[in-house]
PDB file of N, CA and C in Angstrom:
ATOM      1  N   UNK A 208     -95.906 135.272-126.725  1.00 92.00           N
ATOM      2  CA  UNK A 208     -94.679 135.104-125.962  1.00 92.00           C
ATOM      3  C   UNK A 208     -94.018 133.812-126.436  1.00 92.00           C
ATOM      4  N   UNK A 209     -92.760 133.931-126.853  1.00 93.00           N
ATOM      5  CA  UNK A 209     -92.022 132.770-127.352  1.00 93.00           C
ATOM      6  C   UNK A 209     -91.487 131.931-126.201  1.00 93.00           C
ATOM      7  N   UNK A 210     -91.542 130.631-126.367  1.00 95.00           N
ATOM      8  CA  UNK A 210     -91.011 129.702-125.373  1.00 95.00           C
ATOM      9  C   UNK A 210     -89.619 129.251-125.816  1.00 95.00           C
ATOM     10  N   UNK A 211     -88.644 129.361-124.924  1.00 96.00           N
ATOM     11  CA  UNK A 211     -87.276 128.928-125.211  1.00 96.00           C
ATOM     12  C   UNK A 211     -87.243 127.416-125.322  1.00 96.00           C
ATOM     13  N   UNK A 212     -86.598 126.914-126.381  1.00 95.00           N
ATOM     14  CA  UNK A 212     -86.515 125.469-126.625  1.00 95.00           C
ATOM     15  C   UNK A 212     -85.080 125.007-126.821  1.00 95.00           C
ATOM     16  N   UNK A 213     -84.122 125.699-126.222  1.00 94.00           N
ATOM     17  CA  UNK A 213     -82.738 125.272-126.280  1.00 94.00           C
ATOM     18  C   UNK A 213     -81.942 125.848-127.444  1.00 94.00           C
ATOM     19  N   UNK A 214     -82.558 126.730-128.220  1.00 93.00           N
ATOM     20  CA  UNK A 214     -81.835 127.340-129.340  1.00 93.00           C
ATOM     21  C   UNK A 214     -80.742 128.280-128.818  1.00 93.00           C
ATOM     22  N   UNK A 215     -79.938 128.787-129.722  1.00 93.00           N
ATOM     23  CA  UNK A 215     -78.893 129.726-129.327  1.00 93.00           C
ATOM     24  C   UNK A 215     -79.547 130.912-128.614  1.00 93.00           C
ATOM     25  N   UNK A 216     -79.035 131.232-127.447  1.00 94.00           N
ATOM     26  CA  UNK A 216     -79.652 132.270-126.612  1.00 94.00           C
ATOM     27  C   UNK A 216     -79.664 133.626-127.304  1.00 94.00           C
ATOM     28  N   UNK A 217     -78.576 133.953-127.993  1.00 92.00           N
ATOM     29  CA  UNK A 217     -78.488 135.249-128.668  1.00 92.00           C
ATOM     30  C   UNK A 217     -79.584 135.407-129.722  1.00 92.00           C
ATOM     31  N   UNK A 218     -79.893 134.338-130.429  1.00 92.00           N
ATOM     32  CA  UNK A 218     -80.960 134.419-131.435  1.00 92.00           C
ATOM     33  C   UNK A 218     -82.330 134.492-130.767  1.00 92.00           C
ATOM     34  N   UNK A 219     -82.465 133.872-129.583  1.00 94.00           N
ATOM     35  CA  UNK A 219     -83.728 133.945-128.845  1.00 94.00           C
ATOM     36  C   UNK A 219     -83.979 135.370-128.358  1.00 94.00           C
ATOM     37  N   UNK A 220     -82.945 135.994-127.841  1.00 94.00           N
ATOM     38  CA  UNK A 220     -83.063 137.359-127.318  1.00 94.00           C
ATOM     39  C   UNK A 220     -83.162 138.374-128.456  1.00 94.00           C
ATOM     40  N   UNK A 221     -82.430 138.133-129.516  1.00 90.00           N
ATOM     41  CA  UNK A 221     -82.405 139.084-130.628  1.00 90.00           C
ATOM     42  C   UNK A 221     -81.270 140.076-130.449  1.00 90.00           C
ATOM     43  N   UNK A 222     -80.824 140.624-131.554  1.00 88.00           N
ATOM     44  CA  UNK A 222     -79.700 141.553-131.503  1.00 88.00           C
ATOM     45  C   UNK A 222     -80.098 142.994-131.757  1.00 88.00           C
ATOM     46  N   UNK A 223     -81.372 143.230-132.073  1.00 91.00           N
ATOM     47  CA  UNK A 223     -81.848 144.600-132.296  1.00 91.00           C
ATOM     48  C   UNK A 223     -83.146 144.813-131.538  1.00 91.00           C
ATOM     49  N   UNK A 224     -83.298 146.014-131.015  1.00 90.00           N
ATOM     50  CA  UNK A 224     -84.519 146.372-130.312  1.00 90.00           C
ATOM     51  C   UNK A 224     -84.573 145.836-128.893  1.00 90.00           C
ATOM     52  N   UNK A 225     -85.781 145.884-128.320  1.00 92.00           N
ATOM     53  CA  UNK A 225     -85.989 145.448-126.941  1.00 92.00           C
ATOM     54  C   UNK A 225     -86.515 144.022-126.891  1.00 92.00           C
ATOM     55  N   UNK A 226     -86.030 143.284-125.902  1.00 95.00           N
ATOM     56  CA  UNK A 226     -86.517 141.935-125.637  1.00 95.00           C
ATOM     57  C   UNK A 226     -86.721 141.780-124.142  1.00 95.00           C
ATOM     58  N   UNK A 227     -87.812 141.140-123.785  1.00 96.00           N
ATOM     59  CA  UNK A 227     -88.137 140.835-122.401  1.00 96.00           C
ATOM     60  C   UNK A 227     -88.097 139.317-122.270  1.00 96.00           C
ATOM     61  N   UNK A 228     -87.328 138.820-121.297  1.00 97.00           N
ATOM     62  CA  UNK A 228     -87.246 137.385-121.079  1.00 97.00           C
ATOM     63  C   UNK A 228     -87.638 137.080-119.640  1.00 97.00           C
ATOM     64  N   UNK A 229     -88.664 136.249-119.492  1.00 97.00           N
ATOM     65  CA  UNK A 229     -89.150 135.819-118.187  1.00 97.00           C
ATOM     66  C   UNK A 229     -88.541 134.464-117.855  1.00 97.00           C
ATOM     67  N   UNK A 230     -87.837 134.392-116.748  1.00 98.00           N
ATOM     68  CA  UNK A 230     -87.374 133.116-116.206  1.00 98.00           C
ATOM     69  C   UNK A 230     -88.384 132.702-115.152  1.00 98.00           C
ATOM     70  N   UNK A 231     -88.915 131.480-115.307  1.00 98.00           N
ATOM     71  CA  UNK A 231     -90.004 131.034-114.449  1.00 98.00           C
ATOM     72  C   UNK A 231     -89.863 129.547-114.122  1.00 98.00           C
ATOM     73  N   UNK A 232     -90.740 129.084-113.224  1.00 97.00           N
ATOM     74  CA  UNK A 232     -90.865 127.654-112.928  1.00 97.00           C
ATOM     75  C   UNK A 232     -92.350 127.328-112.870  1.00 97.00           C
ATOM     76  N   UNK A 233     -92.707 126.129-113.294  1.00 96.00           N
ATOM     77  CA  UNK A 233     -94.123 125.743-113.340  1.00 96.00           C
ATOM     78  C   UNK A 233     -94.749 125.676-111.953  1.00 96.00           C
ATOM     79  N   UNK A 234     -93.953 125.454-110.916  1.00 97.00           N
ATOM     80  CA  UNK A 234     -94.438 125.329-109.546  1.00 97.00           C
ATOM     81  C   UNK A 234     -94.514 126.673-108.821  1.00 97.00           C
ATOM     82  N   UNK A 235     -94.100 127.741-109.461  1.00 97.00           N
ATOM     83  CA  UNK A 235     -93.964 129.063-108.834  1.00 97.00           C
ATOM     84  C   UNK A 235     -95.265 129.864-108.933  1.00 97.00           C
ATOM     85  N   UNK A 236     -95.866 130.166-107.781  1.00 96.00           N
ATOM     86  CA  UNK A 236     -97.114 130.937-107.750  1.00 96.00           C
ATOM     87  C   UNK A 236     -96.988 132.327-108.354  1.00 96.00           C
ATOM     88  N   UNK A 237     -95.999 133.145-107.932  1.00 97.00           N
ATOM     89  CA  UNK A 237     -95.845 134.469-108.524  1.00 97.00           C
ATOM     90  C   UNK A 237     -95.582 134.420-110.041  1.00 97.00           C
ATOM     91  N   UNK A 238     -94.923 133.344-110.504  1.00 97.00           N
ATOM     92  CA  UNK A 238     -94.689 133.186-111.953  1.00 97.00           C
ATOM     93  C   UNK A 238     -96.020 133.029-112.681  1.00 97.00           C
ATOM     94  N   UNK A 239     -96.913 132.251-112.093  1.00 96.00           N
ATOM     95  CA  UNK A 239     -98.239 132.032-112.697  1.00 96.00           C
ATOM     96  C   UNK A 239     -99.030 133.328-112.743  1.00 96.00           C
ATOM     97  N   UNK A 240     -98.838 134.198-111.748  1.00 96.00           N
ATOM     98  CA  UNK A 240     -99.523 135.490-111.721  1.00 96.00           C
ATOM     99  C   UNK A 240     -98.926 136.449-112.745  1.00 96.00           C
ATOM    100  N   UNK A 241     -97.616 136.371-112.958  1.00 97.00           N
ATOM    101  CA  UNK A 241     -96.923 137.301-113.844  1.00 97.00           C
ATOM    102  C   UNK A 241     -97.128 136.977-115.329  1.00 97.00           C
ATOM    103  N   UNK A 242     -97.292 135.706-115.649  1.00 95.00           N
ATOM    104  CA  UNK A 242     -97.413 135.297-117.052  1.00 95.00           C
ATOM    105  C   UNK A 242     -98.525 136.048-117.791  1.00 95.00           C
ATOM    106  N   UNK A 243     -99.776 136.096-117.273  1.00 96.00           N
ATOM    107  CA  UNK A 243    -100.818 136.822-118.017  1.00 96.00           C
ATOM    108  C   UNK A 243    -100.560 138.325-118.111  1.00 96.00           C
ATOM    109  N   UNK A 244     -99.873 138.885-117.135  1.00 96.00           N
ATOM    110  CA  UNK A 244     -99.523 140.311-117.178  1.00 96.00           C
ATOM    111  C   UNK A 244     -98.584 140.555-118.360  1.00 96.00           C
ATOM    112  N   UNK A 245     -97.564 139.728-118.481  1.00 96.00           N
ATOM    113  CA  UNK A 245     -96.620 139.889-119.593  1.00 96.00           C
ATOM    114  C   UNK A 245     -97.276 139.588-120.941  1.00 96.00           C
ATOM    115  N   UNK A 246     -98.211 138.648-120.966  1.00 95.00           N
ATOM    116  CA  UNK A 246     -98.919 138.343-122.213  1.00 95.00           C
ATOM    117  C   UNK A 246     -99.743 139.547-122.675  1.00 95.00           C
ATOM    118  N   UNK A 247    -100.351 140.261-121.734  1.00 96.00           N
ATOM    119  CA  UNK A 247    -101.109 141.475-122.085  1.00 96.00           C
ATOM    120  C   UNK A 247    -100.182 142.551-122.631  1.00 96.00           C
ATOM    121  N   UNK A 248     -99.050 142.740-121.971  1.00 95.00           N
ATOM    122  CA  UNK A 248     -98.083 143.742-122.435  1.00 95.00           C
ATOM    123  C   UNK A 248     -97.553 143.355-123.808  1.00 95.00           C
ATOM    124  N   UNK A 249     -97.319 142.070-124.020  1.00 94.00           N
ATOM    125  CA  UNK A 249     -96.839 141.562-125.308  1.00 94.00           C
ATOM    126  C   UNK A 249     -97.797 141.961-126.433  1.00 94.00           C
ATOM    127  N   UNK A 250     -99.095 141.874-126.172  1.00 94.00           N
ATOM    128  CA  UNK A 250    -100.092 142.247-127.188  1.00 94.00           C
ATOM    129  C   UNK A 250    -100.121 143.752-127.439  1.00 94.00           C
ATOM    130  N   UNK A 251     -99.761 144.536-126.431  1.00 93.00           N
ATOM    131  CA  UNK A 251     -99.790 145.995-126.550  1.00 93.00           C
ATOM    132  C   UNK A 251     -98.527 146.557-127.206  1.00 93.00           C
ATOM    133  N   UNK A 252     -97.394 145.922-126.961  1.00 91.00           N
ATOM    134  CA  UNK A 252     -96.111 146.451-127.442  1.00 91.00           C
ATOM    135  C   UNK A 252     -95.572 145.567-128.564  1.00 91.00           C
ATOM    136  N   UNK A 253     -96.010 145.819-129.767  1.00 88.00           N
ATOM    137  CA  UNK A 253     -95.616 145.000-130.910  1.00 88.00           C
ATOM    138  C   UNK A 253     -94.132 145.082-131.229  1.00 88.00           C
ATOM    139  N   UNK A 254     -93.487 146.187-130.853  1.00 89.00           N
ATOM    140  CA  UNK A 254     -92.076 146.373-131.187  1.00 89.00           C
ATOM    141  C   UNK A 254     -91.136 145.684-130.199  1.00 89.00           C
ATOM    142  N   UNK A 255     -91.679 145.067-129.146  1.00 92.00           N
ATOM    143  CA  UNK A 255     -90.863 144.391-128.135  1.00 92.00           C
ATOM    144  C   UNK A 255     -91.036 142.876-128.284  1.00 92.00           C
ATOM    145  N   UNK A 256     -89.919 142.156-128.247  1.00 94.00           N
ATOM    146  CA  UNK A 256     -89.935 140.697-128.322  1.00 94.00           C
ATOM    147  C   UNK A 256     -90.066 140.127-126.907  1.00 94.00           C
ATOM    148  N   UNK A 257     -91.012 139.213-126.707  1.00 96.00           N
ATOM    149  CA  UNK A 257     -91.230 138.601-125.398  1.00 96.00           C
ATOM    150  C   UNK A 257     -90.941 137.113-125.459  1.00 96.00           C
ATOM    151  N   UNK A 258     -90.228 136.610-124.449  1.00 96.00           N
ATOM    152  CA  UNK A 258     -89.946 135.188-124.371  1.00 96.00           C
ATOM    153  C   UNK A 258     -89.925 134.730-122.931  1.00 96.00           C
ATOM    154  N   UNK A 259     -89.953 133.410-122.757  1.00 97.00           N
ATOM    155  CA  UNK A 259     -89.879 132.879-121.400  1.00 97.00           C
ATOM    156  C   UNK A 259     -89.092 131.580-121.384  1.00 97.00           C
ATOM    157  N   UNK A 260     -88.452 131.323-120.242  1.00 98.00           N
ATOM    158  CA  UNK A 260     -87.582 130.169-120.090  1.00 98.00           C
ATOM    159  C   UNK A 260     -87.889 129.473-118.771  1.00 98.00           C
ATOM    160  N   UNK A 261     -88.187 128.188-118.850  1.00 98.00           N
ATOM    161  CA  UNK A 261     -88.441 127.351-117.675  1.00 98.00           C
ATOM    162  C   UNK A 261     -87.094 126.988-117.050  1.00 98.00           C
ATOM    163  N   UNK A 262     -86.859 127.428-115.814  1.00 97.00           N
ATOM    164  CA  UNK A 262     -85.557 127.207-115.178  1.00 97.00           C
ATOM    165  C   UNK A 262     -85.309 125.739-114.845  1.00 97.00           C
ATOM    166  N   UNK A 263     -86.359 124.960-114.669  1.00 97.00           N
ATOM    167  CA  UNK A 263     -86.166 123.540-114.377  1.00 97.00           C
ATOM    168  C   UNK A 263     -85.760 122.778-115.631  1.00 97.00           C
ATOM    169  N   UNK A 264     -86.305 123.177-116.757  1.00 97.00           N
ATOM    170  CA  UNK A 264     -85.983 122.517-118.018  1.00 97.00           C
ATOM    171  C   UNK A 264     -84.638 122.994-118.577  1.00 97.00           C
ATOM    172  N   UNK A 265     -84.328 124.270-118.364  1.00 97.00           N
ATOM    173  CA  UNK A 265     -83.094 124.850-118.905  1.00 97.00           C
ATOM    174  C   UNK A 265     -82.266 125.474-117.781  1.00 97.00           C
ATOM    175  N   UNK A 266     -81.914 124.631-116.841  1.00 96.00           N
ATOM    176  CA  UNK A 266     -81.177 125.052-115.641  1.00 96.00           C
ATOM    177  C   UNK A 266     -79.835 125.705-115.982  1.00 96.00           C
ATOM    178  N   UNK A 267     -79.104 125.160-116.942  1.00 95.00           N
ATOM    179  CA  UNK A 267     -77.807 125.728-117.311  1.00 95.00           C
ATOM    180  C   UNK A 267     -77.946 127.146-117.865  1.00 95.00           C
ATOM    181  N   UNK A 268     -78.979 127.380-118.662  1.00 96.00           N
ATOM    182  CA  UNK A 268     -79.214 128.723-119.205  1.00 96.00           C
ATOM    183  C   UNK A 268     -79.510 129.696-118.074  1.00 96.00           C
ATOM    184  N   UNK A 269     -80.313 129.274-117.110  1.00 96.00           N
ATOM    185  CA  UNK A 269     -80.630 130.127-115.958  1.00 96.00           C
ATOM    186  C   UNK A 269     -79.367 130.449-115.156  1.00 96.00           C
ATOM    187  N   UNK A 270     -78.502 129.461-114.988  1.00 96.00           N
ATOM    188  CA  UNK A 270     -77.242 129.695-114.268  1.00 96.00           C
ATOM    189  C   UNK A 270     -76.356 130.675-115.026  1.00 96.00           C
ATOM    190  N   UNK A 271     -76.344 130.538-116.340  1.00 95.00           N
ATOM    191  CA  UNK A 271     -75.472 131.381-117.163  1.00 95.00           C
ATOM    192  C   UNK A 271     -75.790 132.870-117.000  1.00 95.00           C
ATOM    193  N   UNK A 272     -77.068 133.198-116.824  1.00 96.00           N
ATOM    194  CA  UNK A 272     -77.440 134.611-116.662  1.00 96.00           C
ATOM    195  C   UNK A 272     -77.704 134.966-115.197  1.00 96.00           C
ATOM    196  N   UNK A 273     -77.254 134.079-114.293  1.00 97.00           N
ATOM    197  CA  UNK A 273     -77.273 134.340-112.847  1.00 97.00           C
ATOM    198  C   UNK A 273     -78.675 134.533-112.265  1.00 97.00           C
ATOM    199  N   UNK A 274     -79.609 133.675-112.658  1.00 97.00           N
ATOM    200  CA  UNK A 274     -80.954 133.720-112.081  1.00 97.00           C
ATOM    201  C   UNK A 274     -80.885 133.115-110.688  1.00 97.00           C
ATOM    202  N   UNK A 275     -81.305 133.895-109.692  1.00 95.00           N
ATOM    203  CA  UNK A 275     -81.234 133.449-108.310  1.00 95.00           C
ATOM    204  C   UNK A 275     -82.610 133.142-107.722  1.00 95.00           C
ATOM    205  N   UNK A 276     -83.660 133.709-108.323  1.00 96.00           N
ATOM    206  CA  UNK A 276     -85.013 133.433-107.865  1.00 96.00           C
ATOM    207  C   UNK A 276     -85.966 133.630-109.045  1.00 96.00           C
ATOM    208  N   UNK A 277     -87.160 133.071-108.908  1.00 97.00           N
ATOM    209  CA  UNK A 277     -88.179 133.239-109.948  1.00 97.00           C
ATOM    210  C   UNK A 277     -89.434 133.828-109.323  1.00 97.00           C
ATOM    211  N   UNK A 278     -90.156 134.604-110.092  1.00 98.00           N
ATOM    212  CA  UNK A 278     -89.857 135.001-111.452  1.00 98.00           C
ATOM    213  C   UNK A 278     -88.798 136.105-111.505  1.00 98.00           C
ATOM    214  N   UNK A 279     -87.989 136.061-112.553  1.00 98.00           N
ATOM    215  CA  UNK A 279     -87.054 137.136-112.860  1.00 98.00           C
ATOM    216  C   UNK A 279     -87.277 137.526-114.307  1.00 98.00           C
ATOM    217  N   UNK A 280     -87.412 138.828-114.536  1.00 97.00           N
ATOM    218  CA  UNK A 280     -87.628 139.347-115.886  1.00 97.00           C
ATOM    219  C   UNK A 280     -86.389 140.136-116.285  1.00 97.00           C
ATOM    220  N   UNK A 281     -85.787 139.741-117.409  1.00 97.00           N
ATOM    221  CA  UNK A 281     -84.615 140.434-117.936  1.00 97.00           C
ATOM    222  C   UNK A 281     -85.021 141.291-119.118  1.00 97.00           C
ATOM    223  N   UNK A 282     -84.476 142.489-119.176  1.00 96.00           N
ATOM    224  CA  UNK A 282     -84.730 143.402-120.289  1.00 96.00           C
ATOM    225  C   UNK A 282     -83.433 143.555-121.075  1.00 96.00           C
ATOM    226  N   UNK A 283     -83.525 143.230-122.356  1.00 95.00           N
ATOM    227  CA  UNK A 283     -82.380 143.342-123.258  1.00 95.00           C
ATOM    228  C   UNK A 283     -82.633 144.453-124.254  1.00 95.00           C
ATOM    229  N   UNK A 284     -81.584 145.206-124.544  1.00 93.00           N
ATOM    230  CA  UNK A 284     -81.644 146.229-125.582  1.00 93.00           C
ATOM    231  C   UNK A 284     -80.500 145.951-126.543  1.00 93.00           C
ATOM    232  N   UNK A 285     -80.843 145.730-127.799  1.00 93.00           N
ATOM    233  CA  UNK A 285     -79.856 145.404-128.834  1.00 93.00           C
ATOM    234  C   UNK A 285     -78.956 144.246-128.425  1.00 93.00           C
ATOM    235  N   UNK A 286     -79.562 143.212-127.823  1.00 94.00           N
ATOM    236  CA  UNK A 286     -78.846 141.987-127.481  1.00 94.00           C
ATOM    237  C   UNK A 286     -78.092 141.995-126.177  1.00 94.00           C
ATOM    238  N   UNK A 287     -78.111 143.124-125.460  1.00 95.00           N
ATOM    239  CA  UNK A 287     -77.385 143.215-124.191  1.00 95.00           C
ATOM    240  C   UNK A 287     -78.361 143.458-123.043  1.00 95.00           C
ATOM    241  N   UNK A 288     -78.135 142.749-121.932  1.00 96.00           N
ATOM    242  CA  UNK A 288     -78.996 142.953-120.766  1.00 96.00           C
ATOM    243  C   UNK A 288     -78.768 144.353-120.209  1.00 96.00           C
ATOM    244  N   UNK A 289     -79.859 145.092-120.007  1.00 95.00           N
ATOM    245  CA  UNK A 289     -79.753 146.440-119.464  1.00 95.00           C
ATOM    246  C   UNK A 289     -80.384 146.565-118.080  1.00 95.00           C
ATOM    247  N   UNK A 290     -81.265 145.615-117.725  1.00 95.00           N
ATOM    248  CA  UNK A 290     -81.889 145.672-116.404  1.00 95.00           C
ATOM    249  C   UNK A 290     -82.611 144.356-116.148  1.00 95.00           C
ATOM    250  N   UNK A 291     -82.995 144.160-114.869  1.00 96.00           N
ATOM    251  CA  UNK A 291     -83.793 142.994-114.503  1.00 96.00           C
ATOM    252  C   UNK A 291     -84.659 143.318-113.299  1.00 96.00           C
ATOM    253  N   UNK A 292     -85.762 142.617-113.206  1.00 96.00           N
ATOM    254  CA  UNK A 292     -86.685 142.749-112.074  1.00 96.00           C
ATOM    255  C   UNK A 292     -86.960 141.352-111.544  1.00 96.00           C
ATOM    256  N   UNK A 293     -87.018 141.237-110.219  1.00 96.00           N
ATOM    257  CA  UNK A 293     -87.331 139.956-109.595  1.00 96.00           C
ATOM    258  C   UNK A 293     -88.665 140.051-108.874  1.00 96.00           C
ATOM    259  N   UNK A 294     -89.392 138.946-108.872  1.00 96.00           N
ATOM    260  CA  UNK A 294     -90.678 138.885-108.195  1.00 96.00           C
ATOM    261  C   UNK A 294     -91.808 139.387-109.074  1.00 96.00           C
ATOM    262  N   UNK A 295     -93.019 139.237-108.563  1.00 97.00           N
ATOM    263  CA  UNK A 295     -94.196 139.684-109.297  1.00 97.00           C
ATOM    264  C   UNK A 295     -94.183 141.198-109.442  1.00 97.00           C
ATOM    265  N   UNK A 296     -94.554 141.682-110.608  1.00 94.00           N
ATOM    266  CA  UNK A 296     -94.646 143.119-110.878  1.00 94.00           C
ATOM    267  C   UNK A 296     -96.003 143.396-111.523  1.00 94.00           C
ATOM    268  N   UNK A 297     -96.724 144.426-111.075  1.00 96.00           N
ATOM    269  CA  UNK A 297     -97.987 144.769-111.734  1.00 96.00           C
ATOM    270  C   UNK A 297     -97.736 145.353-113.126  1.00 96.00           C
ATOM    271  N   UNK A 298     -98.765 145.290-113.949  1.00 96.00           N
ATOM    272  CA  UNK A 298     -98.656 145.717-115.348  1.00 96.00           C
ATOM    273  C   UNK A 298     -98.137 147.140-115.480  1.00 96.00           C
ATOM    274  N   UNK A 299     -98.683 148.081-114.720  1.00 95.00           N
ATOM    275  CA  UNK A 299     -98.303 149.489-114.843  1.00 95.00           C
ATOM    276  C   UNK A 299     -96.821 149.695-114.526  1.00 95.00           C
ATOM    277  N   UNK A 300     -96.344 148.996-113.500  1.00 95.00           N
ATOM    278  CA  UNK A 300     -94.943 149.124-113.112  1.00 95.00           C
ATOM    279  C   UNK A 300     -94.029 148.567-114.216  1.00 95.00           C
ATOM    280  N   UNK A 301     -94.406 147.441-114.798  1.00 95.00           N
ATOM    281  CA  UNK A 301     -93.618 146.860-115.887  1.00 95.00           C
ATOM    282  C   UNK A 301     -93.628 147.756-117.119  1.00 95.00           C
ATOM    283  N   UNK A 302     -94.783 148.316-117.459  1.00 94.00           N
ATOM    284  CA  UNK A 302     -94.863 149.213-118.618  1.00 94.00           C
ATOM    285  C   UNK A 302     -93.982 150.442-118.420  1.00 94.00           C
ATOM    286  N   UNK A 303     -94.019 151.029-117.229  1.00 94.00           N
ATOM    287  CA  UNK A 303     -93.166 152.183-116.938  1.00 94.00           C
ATOM    288  C   UNK A 303     -91.691 151.810-117.072  1.00 94.00           C
ATOM    289  N   UNK A 304     -91.332 150.658-116.542  1.00 93.00           N
ATOM    290  CA  UNK A 304     -89.952 150.167-116.598  1.00 93.00           C
ATOM    291  C   UNK A 304     -89.500 150.003-118.052  1.00 93.00           C
ATOM    292  N   UNK A 305     -90.324 149.351-118.849  1.00 91.00           N
ATOM    293  CA  UNK A 305     -89.981 149.118-120.258  1.00 91.00           C
ATOM    294  C   UNK A 305     -89.888 150.432-121.006  1.00 91.00           C
ATOM    295  N   UNK A 306     -90.879 151.290-120.829  1.00 88.00           N
ATOM    296  CA  UNK A 306     -90.901 152.563-121.559  1.00 88.00           C
ATOM    297  C   UNK A 306     -89.740 153.476-121.166  1.00 88.00           C
ATOM    298  N   UNK A 307     -89.365 153.481-119.890  1.00 87.00           N
ATOM    299  CA  UNK A 307     -88.234 154.315-119.450  1.00 87.00           C
ATOM    300  C   UNK A 307     -86.910 153.836-120.044  1.00 87.00           C
ATOM    301  N   UNK A 308     -86.769 152.550-120.213  1.00 81.00           N
ATOM    302  CA  UNK A 308     -85.529 152.005-120.765  1.00 81.00           C
ATOM    303  C   UNK A 308     -85.530 152.002-122.287  1.00 81.00           C
ATOM    304  N   UNK A 309     -86.675 152.296-122.889  1.00 72.00           N
ATOM    305  CA  UNK A 309     -86.787 152.302-124.353  1.00 72.00           C
ATOM    306  C   UNK A 309     -86.568 153.703-124.921  1.00 72.00           C
ATOM    307  N   UNK A 310     -86.234 154.657-124.077  1.00 66.00           N
ATOM    308  CA  UNK A 310     -86.041 156.045-124.545  1.00 66.00           C
ATOM    309  C   UNK A 310     -84.717 156.210-125.231  1.00 66.00           C
TER     310      UNK A 310
END
């Protein structure tokens, strides 16, 4: 899972294929629970790009994409946001979500 370091957002998300971006905070309990779930999915789905962004460190980026709570997971297809999920999600639910939007 790639960590956002202030680079151009479009290059972080990518312009082709699927990208999953987790907006999180270090103090957030559900974020800590979700991170290993997404890391497991990242290892299983080689064709999907995974990244994460700390909202405290990159507050302006979080505002730009209208993050209202953490954790929030954004799904991008070919560089455009197609869906988002808020709160902790179990692995099976996330896999179904990703696979349904990847059709």
